[in-house]
Short mmCIF file of C-alpha atoms and ligand atoms in Angstrom, two decimals:
data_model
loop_
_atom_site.label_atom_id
_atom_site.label_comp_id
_atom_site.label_asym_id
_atom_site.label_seq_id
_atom_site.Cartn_x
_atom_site.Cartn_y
_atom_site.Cartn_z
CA UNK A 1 23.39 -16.65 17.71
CA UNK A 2 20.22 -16.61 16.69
CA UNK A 3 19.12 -19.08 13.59
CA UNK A 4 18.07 -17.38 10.75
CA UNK A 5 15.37 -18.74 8.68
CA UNK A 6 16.21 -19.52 5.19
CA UNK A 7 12.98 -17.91 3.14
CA UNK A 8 11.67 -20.79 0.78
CA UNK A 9 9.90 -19.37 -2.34
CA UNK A 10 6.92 -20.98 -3.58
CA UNK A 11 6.85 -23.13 -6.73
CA UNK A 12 3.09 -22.33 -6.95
CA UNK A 13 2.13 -19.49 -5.28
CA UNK A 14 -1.35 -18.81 -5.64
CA UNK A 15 -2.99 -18.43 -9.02
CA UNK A 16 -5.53 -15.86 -8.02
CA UNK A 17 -7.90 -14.69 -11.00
CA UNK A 18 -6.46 -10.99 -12.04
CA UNK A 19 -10.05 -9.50 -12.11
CA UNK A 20 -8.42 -6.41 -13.77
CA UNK A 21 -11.89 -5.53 -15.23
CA UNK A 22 -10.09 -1.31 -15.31
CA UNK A 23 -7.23 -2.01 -16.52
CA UNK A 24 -7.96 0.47 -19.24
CA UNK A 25 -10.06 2.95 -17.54
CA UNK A 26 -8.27 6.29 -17.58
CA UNK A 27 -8.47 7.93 -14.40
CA UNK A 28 -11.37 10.15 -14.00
CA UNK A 29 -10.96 13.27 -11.17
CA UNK A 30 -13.70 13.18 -9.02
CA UNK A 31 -14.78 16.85 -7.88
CA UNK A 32 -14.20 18.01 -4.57
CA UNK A 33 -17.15 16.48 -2.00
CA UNK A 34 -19.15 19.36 0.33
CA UNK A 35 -16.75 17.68 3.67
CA UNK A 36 -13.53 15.62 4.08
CA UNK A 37 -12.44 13.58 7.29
CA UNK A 38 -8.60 13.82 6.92
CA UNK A 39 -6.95 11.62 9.25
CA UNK A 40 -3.82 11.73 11.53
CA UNK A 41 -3.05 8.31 11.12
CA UNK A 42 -2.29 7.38 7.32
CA UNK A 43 0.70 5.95 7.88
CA UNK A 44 3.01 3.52 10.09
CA UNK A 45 4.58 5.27 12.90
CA UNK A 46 3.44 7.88 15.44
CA UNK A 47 -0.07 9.48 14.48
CA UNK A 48 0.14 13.09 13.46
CA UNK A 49 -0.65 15.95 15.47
CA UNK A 50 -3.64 18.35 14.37
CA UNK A 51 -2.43 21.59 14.44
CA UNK A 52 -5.80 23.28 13.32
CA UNK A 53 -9.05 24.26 15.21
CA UNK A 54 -12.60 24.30 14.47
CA UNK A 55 -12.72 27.63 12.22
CA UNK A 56 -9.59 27.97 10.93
CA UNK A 57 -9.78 28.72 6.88
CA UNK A 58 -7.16 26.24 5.19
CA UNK A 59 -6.03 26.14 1.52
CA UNK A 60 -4.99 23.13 -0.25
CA UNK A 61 -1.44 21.91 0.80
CA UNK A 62 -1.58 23.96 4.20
CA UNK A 63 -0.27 21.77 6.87
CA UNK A 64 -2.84 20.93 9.21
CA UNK A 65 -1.06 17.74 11.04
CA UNK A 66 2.34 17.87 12.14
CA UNK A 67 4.50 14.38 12.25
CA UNK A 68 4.21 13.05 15.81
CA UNK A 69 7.95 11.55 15.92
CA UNK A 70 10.80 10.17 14.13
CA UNK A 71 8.45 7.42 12.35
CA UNK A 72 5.70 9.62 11.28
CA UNK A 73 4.74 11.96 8.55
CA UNK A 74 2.92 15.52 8.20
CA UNK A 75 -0.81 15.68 7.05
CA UNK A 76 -1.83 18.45 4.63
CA UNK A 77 -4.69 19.98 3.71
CA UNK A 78 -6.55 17.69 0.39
CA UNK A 79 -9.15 20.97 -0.02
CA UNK A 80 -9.94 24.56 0.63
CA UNK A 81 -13.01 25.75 3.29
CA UNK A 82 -12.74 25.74 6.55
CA UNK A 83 -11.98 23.57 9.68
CA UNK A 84 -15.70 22.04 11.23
CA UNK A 85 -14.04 20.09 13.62
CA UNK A 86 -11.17 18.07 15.15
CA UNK A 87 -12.88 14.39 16.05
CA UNK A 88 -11.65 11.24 17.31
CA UNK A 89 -12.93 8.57 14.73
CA UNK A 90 -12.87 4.55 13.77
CA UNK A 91 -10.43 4.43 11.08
CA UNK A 92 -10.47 1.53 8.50
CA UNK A 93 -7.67 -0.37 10.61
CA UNK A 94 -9.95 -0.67 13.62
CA UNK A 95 -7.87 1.98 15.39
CA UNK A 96 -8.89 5.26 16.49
CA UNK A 97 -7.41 8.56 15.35
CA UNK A 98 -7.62 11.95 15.22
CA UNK A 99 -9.57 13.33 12.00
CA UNK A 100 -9.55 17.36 10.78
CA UNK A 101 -13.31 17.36 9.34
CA UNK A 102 -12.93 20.28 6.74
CA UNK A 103 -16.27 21.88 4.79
CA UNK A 104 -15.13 22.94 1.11
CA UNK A 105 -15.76 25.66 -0.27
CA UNK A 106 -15.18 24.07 -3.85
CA UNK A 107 -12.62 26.98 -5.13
CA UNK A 108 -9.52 24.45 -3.95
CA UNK A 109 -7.39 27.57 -3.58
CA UNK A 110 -3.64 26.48 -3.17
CA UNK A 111 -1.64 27.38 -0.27
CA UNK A 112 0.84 30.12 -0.63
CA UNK A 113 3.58 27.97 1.07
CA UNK A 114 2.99 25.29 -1.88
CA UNK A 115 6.03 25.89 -3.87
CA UNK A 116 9.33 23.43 -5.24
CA UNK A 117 11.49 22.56 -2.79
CA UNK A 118 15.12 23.40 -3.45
CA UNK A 119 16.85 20.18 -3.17
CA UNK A 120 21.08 20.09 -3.83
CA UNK A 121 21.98 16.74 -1.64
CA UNK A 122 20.76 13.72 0.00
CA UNK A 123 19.99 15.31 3.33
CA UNK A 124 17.98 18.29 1.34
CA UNK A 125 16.45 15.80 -0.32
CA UNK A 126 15.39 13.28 2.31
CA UNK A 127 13.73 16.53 3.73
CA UNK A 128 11.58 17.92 0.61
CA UNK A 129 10.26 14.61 0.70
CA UNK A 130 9.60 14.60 4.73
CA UNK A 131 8.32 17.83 4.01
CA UNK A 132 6.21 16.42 1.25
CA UNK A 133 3.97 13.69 3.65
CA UNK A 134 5.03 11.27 1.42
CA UNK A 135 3.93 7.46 2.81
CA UNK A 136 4.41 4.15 0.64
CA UNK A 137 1.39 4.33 -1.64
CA UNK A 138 1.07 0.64 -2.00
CA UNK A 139 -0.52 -0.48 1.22
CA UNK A 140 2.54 -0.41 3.65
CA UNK A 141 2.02 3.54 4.54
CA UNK A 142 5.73 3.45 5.53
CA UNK A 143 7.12 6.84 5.70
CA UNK A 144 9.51 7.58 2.63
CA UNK A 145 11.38 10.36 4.34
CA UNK A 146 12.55 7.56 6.76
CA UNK A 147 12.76 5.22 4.26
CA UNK A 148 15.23 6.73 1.56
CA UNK A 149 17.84 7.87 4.93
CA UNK A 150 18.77 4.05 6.32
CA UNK A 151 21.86 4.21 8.73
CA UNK A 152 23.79 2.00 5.71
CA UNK A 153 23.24 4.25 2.85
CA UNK A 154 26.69 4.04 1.68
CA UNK A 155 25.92 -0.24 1.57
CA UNK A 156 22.52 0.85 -0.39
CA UNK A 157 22.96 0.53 -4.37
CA UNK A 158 19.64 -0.80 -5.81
CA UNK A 159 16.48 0.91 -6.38
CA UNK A 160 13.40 -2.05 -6.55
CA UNK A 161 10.05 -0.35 -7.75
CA UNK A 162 7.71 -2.07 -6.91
CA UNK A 163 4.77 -2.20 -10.18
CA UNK A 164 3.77 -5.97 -9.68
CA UNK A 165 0.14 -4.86 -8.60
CA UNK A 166 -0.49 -9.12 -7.97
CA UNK A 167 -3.70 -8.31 -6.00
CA UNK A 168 -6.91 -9.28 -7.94
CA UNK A 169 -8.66 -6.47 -9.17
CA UNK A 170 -6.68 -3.49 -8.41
CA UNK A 171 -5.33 -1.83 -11.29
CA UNK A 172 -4.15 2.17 -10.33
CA UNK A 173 -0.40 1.30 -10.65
CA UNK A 174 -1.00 0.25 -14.12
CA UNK A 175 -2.69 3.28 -14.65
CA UNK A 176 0.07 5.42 -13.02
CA UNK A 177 2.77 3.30 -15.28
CA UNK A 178 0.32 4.17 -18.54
CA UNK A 179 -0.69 7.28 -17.57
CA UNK A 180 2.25 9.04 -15.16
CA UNK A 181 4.91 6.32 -16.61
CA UNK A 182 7.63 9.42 -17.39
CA UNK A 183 7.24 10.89 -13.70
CA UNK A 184 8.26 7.63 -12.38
CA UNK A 185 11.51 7.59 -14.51
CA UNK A 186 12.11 10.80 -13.50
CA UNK A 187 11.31 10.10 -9.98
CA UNK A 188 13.48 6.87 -10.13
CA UNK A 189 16.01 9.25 -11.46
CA UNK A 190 15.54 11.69 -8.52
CA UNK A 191 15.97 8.89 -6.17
CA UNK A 192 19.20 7.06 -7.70
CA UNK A 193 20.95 10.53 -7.66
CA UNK A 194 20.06 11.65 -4.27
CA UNK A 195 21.18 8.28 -3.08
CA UNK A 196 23.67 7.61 -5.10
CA UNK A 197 22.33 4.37 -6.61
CA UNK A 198 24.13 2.41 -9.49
CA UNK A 199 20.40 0.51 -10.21
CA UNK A 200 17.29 0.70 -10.39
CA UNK A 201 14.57 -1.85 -11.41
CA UNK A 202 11.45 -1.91 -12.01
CA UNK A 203 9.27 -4.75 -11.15
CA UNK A 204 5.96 -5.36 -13.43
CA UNK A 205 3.75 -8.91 -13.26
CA UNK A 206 3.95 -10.49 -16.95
CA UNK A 207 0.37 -10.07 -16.85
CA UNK A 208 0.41 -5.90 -17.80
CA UNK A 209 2.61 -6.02 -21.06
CA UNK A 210 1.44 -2.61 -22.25
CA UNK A 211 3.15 -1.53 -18.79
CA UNK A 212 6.25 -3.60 -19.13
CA UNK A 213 6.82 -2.09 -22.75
CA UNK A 214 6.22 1.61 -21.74
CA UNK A 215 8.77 1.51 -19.51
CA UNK A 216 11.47 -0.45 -21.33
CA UNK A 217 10.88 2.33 -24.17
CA UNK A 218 10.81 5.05 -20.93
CA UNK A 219 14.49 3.60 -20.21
CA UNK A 220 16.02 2.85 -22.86
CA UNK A 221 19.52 3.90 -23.02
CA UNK A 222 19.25 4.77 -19.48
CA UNK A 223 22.43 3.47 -17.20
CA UNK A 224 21.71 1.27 -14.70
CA UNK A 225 17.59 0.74 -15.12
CA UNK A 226 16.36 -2.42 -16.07
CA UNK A 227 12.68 -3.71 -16.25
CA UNK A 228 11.94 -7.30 -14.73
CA UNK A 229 8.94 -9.13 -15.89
CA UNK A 230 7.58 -11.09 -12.86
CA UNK A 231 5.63 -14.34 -12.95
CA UNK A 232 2.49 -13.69 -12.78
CA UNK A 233 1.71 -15.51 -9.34
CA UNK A 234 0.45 -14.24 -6.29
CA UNK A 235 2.52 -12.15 -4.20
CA UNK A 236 5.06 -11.19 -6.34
CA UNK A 237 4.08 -7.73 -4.79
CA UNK A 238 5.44 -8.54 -1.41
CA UNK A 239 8.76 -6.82 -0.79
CA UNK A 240 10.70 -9.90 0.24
CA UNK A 241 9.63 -12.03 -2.79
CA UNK A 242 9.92 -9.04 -4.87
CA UNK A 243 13.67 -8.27 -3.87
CA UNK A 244 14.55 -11.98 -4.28
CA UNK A 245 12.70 -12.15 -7.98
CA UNK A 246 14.26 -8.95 -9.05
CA UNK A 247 17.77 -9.21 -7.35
CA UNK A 248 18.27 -13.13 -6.22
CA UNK A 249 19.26 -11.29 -2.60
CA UNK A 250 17.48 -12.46 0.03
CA UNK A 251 16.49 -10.45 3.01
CA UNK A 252 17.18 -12.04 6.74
CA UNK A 253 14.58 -12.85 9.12
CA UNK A 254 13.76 -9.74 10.74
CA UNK A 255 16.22 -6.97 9.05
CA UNK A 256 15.22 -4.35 6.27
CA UNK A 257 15.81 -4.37 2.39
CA UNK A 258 18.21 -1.71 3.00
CA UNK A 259 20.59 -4.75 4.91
CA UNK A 260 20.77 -6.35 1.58
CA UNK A 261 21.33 -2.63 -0.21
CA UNK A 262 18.06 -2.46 -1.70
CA UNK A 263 15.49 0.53 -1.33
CA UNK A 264 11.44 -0.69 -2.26
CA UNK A 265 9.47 1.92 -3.64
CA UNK A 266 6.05 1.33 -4.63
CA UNK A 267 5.69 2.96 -8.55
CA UNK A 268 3.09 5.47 -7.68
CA UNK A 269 5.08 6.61 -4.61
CA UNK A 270 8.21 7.06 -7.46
CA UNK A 271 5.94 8.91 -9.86
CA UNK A 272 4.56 11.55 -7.19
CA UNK A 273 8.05 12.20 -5.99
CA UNK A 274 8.70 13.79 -9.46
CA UNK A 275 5.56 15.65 -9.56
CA UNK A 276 6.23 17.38 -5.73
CA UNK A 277 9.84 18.26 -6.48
CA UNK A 278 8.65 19.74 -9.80
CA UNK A 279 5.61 21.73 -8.11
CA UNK A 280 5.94 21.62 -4.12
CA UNK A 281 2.60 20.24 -3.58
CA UNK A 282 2.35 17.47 -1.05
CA UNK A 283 0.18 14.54 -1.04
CA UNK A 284 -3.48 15.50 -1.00
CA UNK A 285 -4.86 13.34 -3.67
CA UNK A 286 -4.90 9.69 -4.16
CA UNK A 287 -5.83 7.62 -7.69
CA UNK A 288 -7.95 4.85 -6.62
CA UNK A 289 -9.37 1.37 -7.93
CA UNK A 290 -13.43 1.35 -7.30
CA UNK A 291 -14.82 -2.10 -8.69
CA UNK A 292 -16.79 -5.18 -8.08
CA UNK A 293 -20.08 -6.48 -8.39
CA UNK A 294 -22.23 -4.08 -6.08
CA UNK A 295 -20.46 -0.50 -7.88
CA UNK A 296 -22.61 0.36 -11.04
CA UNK A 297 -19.92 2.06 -12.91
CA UNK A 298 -15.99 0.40 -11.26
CA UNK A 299 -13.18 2.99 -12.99
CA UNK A 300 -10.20 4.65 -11.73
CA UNK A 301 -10.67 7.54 -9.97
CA UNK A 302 -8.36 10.61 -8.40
CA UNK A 303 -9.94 11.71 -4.85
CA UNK A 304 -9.02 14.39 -2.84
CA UNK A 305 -7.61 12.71 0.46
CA UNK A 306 -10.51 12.54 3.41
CA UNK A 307 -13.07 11.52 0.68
CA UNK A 308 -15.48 8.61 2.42
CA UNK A 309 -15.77 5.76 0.83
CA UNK A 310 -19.94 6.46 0.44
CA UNK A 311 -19.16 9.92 -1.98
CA UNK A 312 -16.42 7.85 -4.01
CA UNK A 313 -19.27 5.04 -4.49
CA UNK A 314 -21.95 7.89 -5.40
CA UNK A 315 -19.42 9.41 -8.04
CA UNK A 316 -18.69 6.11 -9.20
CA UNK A 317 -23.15 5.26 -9.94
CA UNK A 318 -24.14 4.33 -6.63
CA UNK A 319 -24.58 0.94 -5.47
CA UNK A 320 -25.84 -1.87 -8.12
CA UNK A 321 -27.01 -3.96 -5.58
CA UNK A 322 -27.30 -4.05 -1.38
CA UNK A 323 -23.30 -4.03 -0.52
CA UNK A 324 -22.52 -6.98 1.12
CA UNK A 325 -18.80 -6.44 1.61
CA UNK A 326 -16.48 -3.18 1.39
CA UNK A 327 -12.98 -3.64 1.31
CA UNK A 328 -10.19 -0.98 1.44
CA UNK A 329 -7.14 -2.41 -0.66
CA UNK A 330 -7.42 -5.89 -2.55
CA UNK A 331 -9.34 -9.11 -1.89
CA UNK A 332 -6.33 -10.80 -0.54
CA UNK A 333 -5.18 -8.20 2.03
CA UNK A 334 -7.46 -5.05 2.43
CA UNK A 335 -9.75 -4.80 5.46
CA UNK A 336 -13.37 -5.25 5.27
CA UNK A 337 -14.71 -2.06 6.18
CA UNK A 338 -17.47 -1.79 8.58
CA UNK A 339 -19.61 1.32 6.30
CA UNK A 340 -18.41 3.25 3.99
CA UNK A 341 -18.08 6.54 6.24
CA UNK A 342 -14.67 5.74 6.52
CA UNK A 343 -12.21 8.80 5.04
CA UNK A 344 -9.89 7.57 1.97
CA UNK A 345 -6.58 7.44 3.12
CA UNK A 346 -2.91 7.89 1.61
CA UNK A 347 -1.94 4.58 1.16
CA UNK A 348 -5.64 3.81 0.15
CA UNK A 349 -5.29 2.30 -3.87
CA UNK A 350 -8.93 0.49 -3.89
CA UNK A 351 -12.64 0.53 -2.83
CA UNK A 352 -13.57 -3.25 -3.72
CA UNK A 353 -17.74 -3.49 -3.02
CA UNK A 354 -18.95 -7.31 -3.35
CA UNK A 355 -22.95 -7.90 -3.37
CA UNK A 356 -23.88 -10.64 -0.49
CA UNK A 357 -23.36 -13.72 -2.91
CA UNK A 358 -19.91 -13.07 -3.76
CA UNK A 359 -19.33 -11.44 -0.20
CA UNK A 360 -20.72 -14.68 1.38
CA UNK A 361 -18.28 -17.08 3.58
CA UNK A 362 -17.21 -20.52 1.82
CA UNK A 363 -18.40 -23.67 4.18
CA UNK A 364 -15.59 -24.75 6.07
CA UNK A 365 -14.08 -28.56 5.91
CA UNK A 366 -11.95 -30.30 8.35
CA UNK A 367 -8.14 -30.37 7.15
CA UNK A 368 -7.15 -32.96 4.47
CA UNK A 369 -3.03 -32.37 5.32
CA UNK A 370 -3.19 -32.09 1.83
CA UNK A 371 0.15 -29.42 2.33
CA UNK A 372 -1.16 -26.98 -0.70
CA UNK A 373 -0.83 -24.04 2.15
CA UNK A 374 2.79 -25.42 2.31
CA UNK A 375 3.49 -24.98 -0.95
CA UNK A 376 1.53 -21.90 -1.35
CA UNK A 377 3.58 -20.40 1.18
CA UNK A 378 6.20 -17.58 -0.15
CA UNK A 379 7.84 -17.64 3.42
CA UNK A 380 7.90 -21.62 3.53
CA UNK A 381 5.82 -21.89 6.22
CA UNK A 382 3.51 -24.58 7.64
CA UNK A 383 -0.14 -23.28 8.32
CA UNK A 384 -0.67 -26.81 9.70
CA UNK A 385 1.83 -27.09 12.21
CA UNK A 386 1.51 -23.44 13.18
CA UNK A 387 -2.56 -23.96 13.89
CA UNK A 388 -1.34 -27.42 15.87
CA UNK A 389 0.99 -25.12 18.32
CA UNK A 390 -1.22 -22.64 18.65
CA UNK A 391 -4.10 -24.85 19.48
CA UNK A 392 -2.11 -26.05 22.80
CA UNK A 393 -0.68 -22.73 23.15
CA UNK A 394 2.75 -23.59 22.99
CA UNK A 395 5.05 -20.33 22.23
CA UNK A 396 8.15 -21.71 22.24
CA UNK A 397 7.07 -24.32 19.70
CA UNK A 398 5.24 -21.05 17.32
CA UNK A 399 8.56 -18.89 17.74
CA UNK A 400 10.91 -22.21 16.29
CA UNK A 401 8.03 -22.75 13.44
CA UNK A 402 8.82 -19.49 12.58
CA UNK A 403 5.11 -17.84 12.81
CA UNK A 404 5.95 -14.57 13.05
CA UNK A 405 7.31 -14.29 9.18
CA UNK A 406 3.94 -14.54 8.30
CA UNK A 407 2.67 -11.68 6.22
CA UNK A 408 -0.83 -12.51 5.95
CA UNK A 409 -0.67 -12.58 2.38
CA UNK A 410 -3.42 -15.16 1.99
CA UNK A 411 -2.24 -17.24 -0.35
CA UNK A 412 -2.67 -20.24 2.12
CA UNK A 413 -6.90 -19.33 2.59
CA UNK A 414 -7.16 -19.24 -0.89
CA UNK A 415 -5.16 -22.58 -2.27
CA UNK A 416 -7.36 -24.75 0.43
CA UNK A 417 -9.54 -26.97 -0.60
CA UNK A 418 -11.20 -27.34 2.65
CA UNK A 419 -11.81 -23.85 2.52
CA UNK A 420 -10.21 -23.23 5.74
CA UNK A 421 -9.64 -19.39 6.96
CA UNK A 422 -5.82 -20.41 6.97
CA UNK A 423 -4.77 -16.83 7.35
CA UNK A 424 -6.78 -15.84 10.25
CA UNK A 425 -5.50 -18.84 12.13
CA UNK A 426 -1.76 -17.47 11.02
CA UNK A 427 -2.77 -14.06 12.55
CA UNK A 428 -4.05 -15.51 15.85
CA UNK A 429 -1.17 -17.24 16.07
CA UNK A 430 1.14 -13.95 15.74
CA UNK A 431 -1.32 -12.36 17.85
CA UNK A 432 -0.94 -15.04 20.71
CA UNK A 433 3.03 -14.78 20.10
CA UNK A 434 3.33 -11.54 20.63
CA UNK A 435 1.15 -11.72 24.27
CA UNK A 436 2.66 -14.60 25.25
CA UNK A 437 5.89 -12.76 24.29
CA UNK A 438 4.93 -9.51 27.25
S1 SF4 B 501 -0.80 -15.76 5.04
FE1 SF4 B 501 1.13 -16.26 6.07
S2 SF4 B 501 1.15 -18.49 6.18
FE2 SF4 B 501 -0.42 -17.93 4.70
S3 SF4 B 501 0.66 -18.02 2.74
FE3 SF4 B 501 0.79 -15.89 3.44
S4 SF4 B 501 2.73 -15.77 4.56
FE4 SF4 B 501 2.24 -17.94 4.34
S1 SF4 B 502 -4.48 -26.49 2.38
FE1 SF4 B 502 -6.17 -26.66 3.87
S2 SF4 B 502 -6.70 -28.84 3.84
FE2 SF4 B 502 -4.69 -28.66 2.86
S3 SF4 B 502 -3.21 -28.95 4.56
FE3 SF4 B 502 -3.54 -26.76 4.40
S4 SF4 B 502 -5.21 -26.33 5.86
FE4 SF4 B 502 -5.22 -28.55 5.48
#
């Protein structure tokens, strides 16, 4: 039998600065751009399949991808105009992808077929929200249809919704909690009847009280929900530290929340599940973060999905200065984007744009064994060891040190005082795992 880690939670964590400089920025819609690039591939799983040609006239919520397998999702339509191509582009992941380039024609006509789904059980339900090209709105891009149907949903009783938002500077979660916080009861409610869930809690850093007292007053009275106030210490946010901090259950090495009968949903993923059973239309927008130094006016925004990164910068008043970094997602784990022609994506929730100072590469020291990555570790791992083993390419010795738990949270990079990349050592080390491992 295989030994099973025991996860170690960090007594520090990282103390990253919050940088929620939008905190209270209402979310502004951005109007529809003259083009989109909508891509096949917003999600984990097998790519969609474009089931549009060049021509075609599509409305918004027209499906125009279908789901390319069991772990997949459907793509809709974000606008209304017509289809200018079907290209193979570099998406922000590094992979490539099929992308439906469609021209607008700015009247954002909605589909006939947009309408409520009729939902009476679980399997109707797991469905509407198939149907719906729902993915987890927080980063992971898992898709929920797959999510809320595991194999032990008769073990499942817990709902965790996931509102920590512990990356620096991203702050649309808040915004859906303050802005959208009574579609994410009523989602949670949708969910814990569908699934037949005794709880539900939600999951908010101590750092957003406004947020934490909305939703106590949202569920109040309300069987079953509870609100947990997390430290606030980066990554509460990650699903295994969150369903330990919220439940005391820990997850074993390599299963799924649902083996400890817990379901993660990220809070914005909750809130549009309300929205599409109440009006049928599927995910075509996304609210987004857009700060830091090089964006002249950072806000909240809502984009139409297939938005690039350079019109969501123009809305937002231009650059400030020459961009020296863009980063889809948070400072800790987004990807650095190489221009910002890249499409906004489904699980895309910011557009961080650093000027070349702050985007500039800390000098790098030799290691102190100081063991701050150690304890900065939420899976209890040692960065040291791990870059030792990997340095004489020993597998075996990676595999017992337990290298592939490894999230790539960062938390190591940023607690070292040597300012050594930490994380990208942990990710060649994964990397050379799983090539040694073929
Ligand atoms: S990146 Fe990996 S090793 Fe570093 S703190 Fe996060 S989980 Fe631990
Ligand atoms: S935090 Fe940096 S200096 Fe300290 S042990 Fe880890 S890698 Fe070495």
């Amino acid at each position: 039998m295989a030994v099973l880690k025991k996860l170690v939670r960090s007594a520090e964590g990282a103390h990253v600065p919050h940088n929620k400089n939008t905190e209270n920025c209402e979310t502004v819609k951005m109007p529809v751009p003259k083009r989109v690039y909508v891509s096949m591939s917003q999600h984990i799983g097998a790519p969609a399949k474009a089931c549009v040609k060049k021509g075609v006239e599509v409305k918004v919520g027209d499906v125009i991808g279908t789901a390319g397998g069991f772990i997949s999702a459907p793509v809709h339509s974000s606008v209304s105009g017509k289809v200018f191509s079907v290209d193979e582009v570099m998406l922000t992941n590094g992979r490539k992808a099929q992308v439906v380039v469609i021209d607008t024609d700015g009247l954002q006509t909605v589909s006939e077929n947009v309408k409520a789904p009729e939902v009476t059980d679980h399997a109707s339900f797991v469905q509407a929200i198939k149907d719906s090209g729902l993915v987890g709105l927080g980063g992971a891009g898992f898709p929920t249809g797959v999510k809320l149907d595991p194999q032990n949903l008769d073990e499942v009783d817990t709902l965790v919704i996931n509102a920590a938002e512990c990356e620096p500077y991203i702050t649309a979660d808040y915004r859906e909690m303050m802005e959208c916080g009574e579609d994410v009861v009523e989602g949670a409610k949708l969910v814990k009847e569908y699934l037949n869930l005794s709880k539900v809690i939600i999951g908010i850093e101590a750092n957003k009280p406004q947020a934490i007292e909305k939703m106590k007053a949202l569920t109040s009275g309300l069987e079953g929900f509870t609100v947990a106030t997390l430290p606030s210490v980066y990554p509460q946010g990650a699903e295994k530290v969150l369903i330990e901090q919220t439940t005391g259950k820990e997850v074993p090495q390599g299963a799924l929340p649902a083996a400890v009968g817990v379901i993660v949903m990220n809070v914005a993923s909750v809130g549009f599940v309300n929205r599409y059973m109440k009006t049928g239309m599927p995910l075509v927008s996304k609210r987004l973060t857009v700060d830091g130094d090089a964006v002249a006016n950072p806000q909240n925004v809502e984009v139409v999905i297939g938005t690039t990164v350079k019109d969501v910068v123009e809305f937002c008043g231009g650059y400030s200065q020459e961009p020296g970094k863009i980063i889809s997602g948070g400072p800790m784990m987004g990807a650095a984007l190489a221009n910002d022609e890249m499409p906004v994506m489904k699980q895309n929730n910011a557009i961080l744009v650093f000027g070349a100072e702050k985007a500039k590469l800390p000098e790098e020291s030799p290691c102190i064994r100081c063991g701050r990555c150690i304890n900065a570790c939420p899976m209890g791992l040692s960065p040291v060891e791990i870059a030792l083993a990997l340095s004489v390419e020993d597998a075996d010795e990676l595999k017992a040190l337990f290298t592939d738990l490894c999230m790539e949270c960062g938390s190591c990079s940023f607690v070292c005082p040597a300012k050594r990349p930490v994380a990208q050592t942990m990710r060649e080390a994964k990397d050379f795992m799983r090539k040694a491992a073929k």
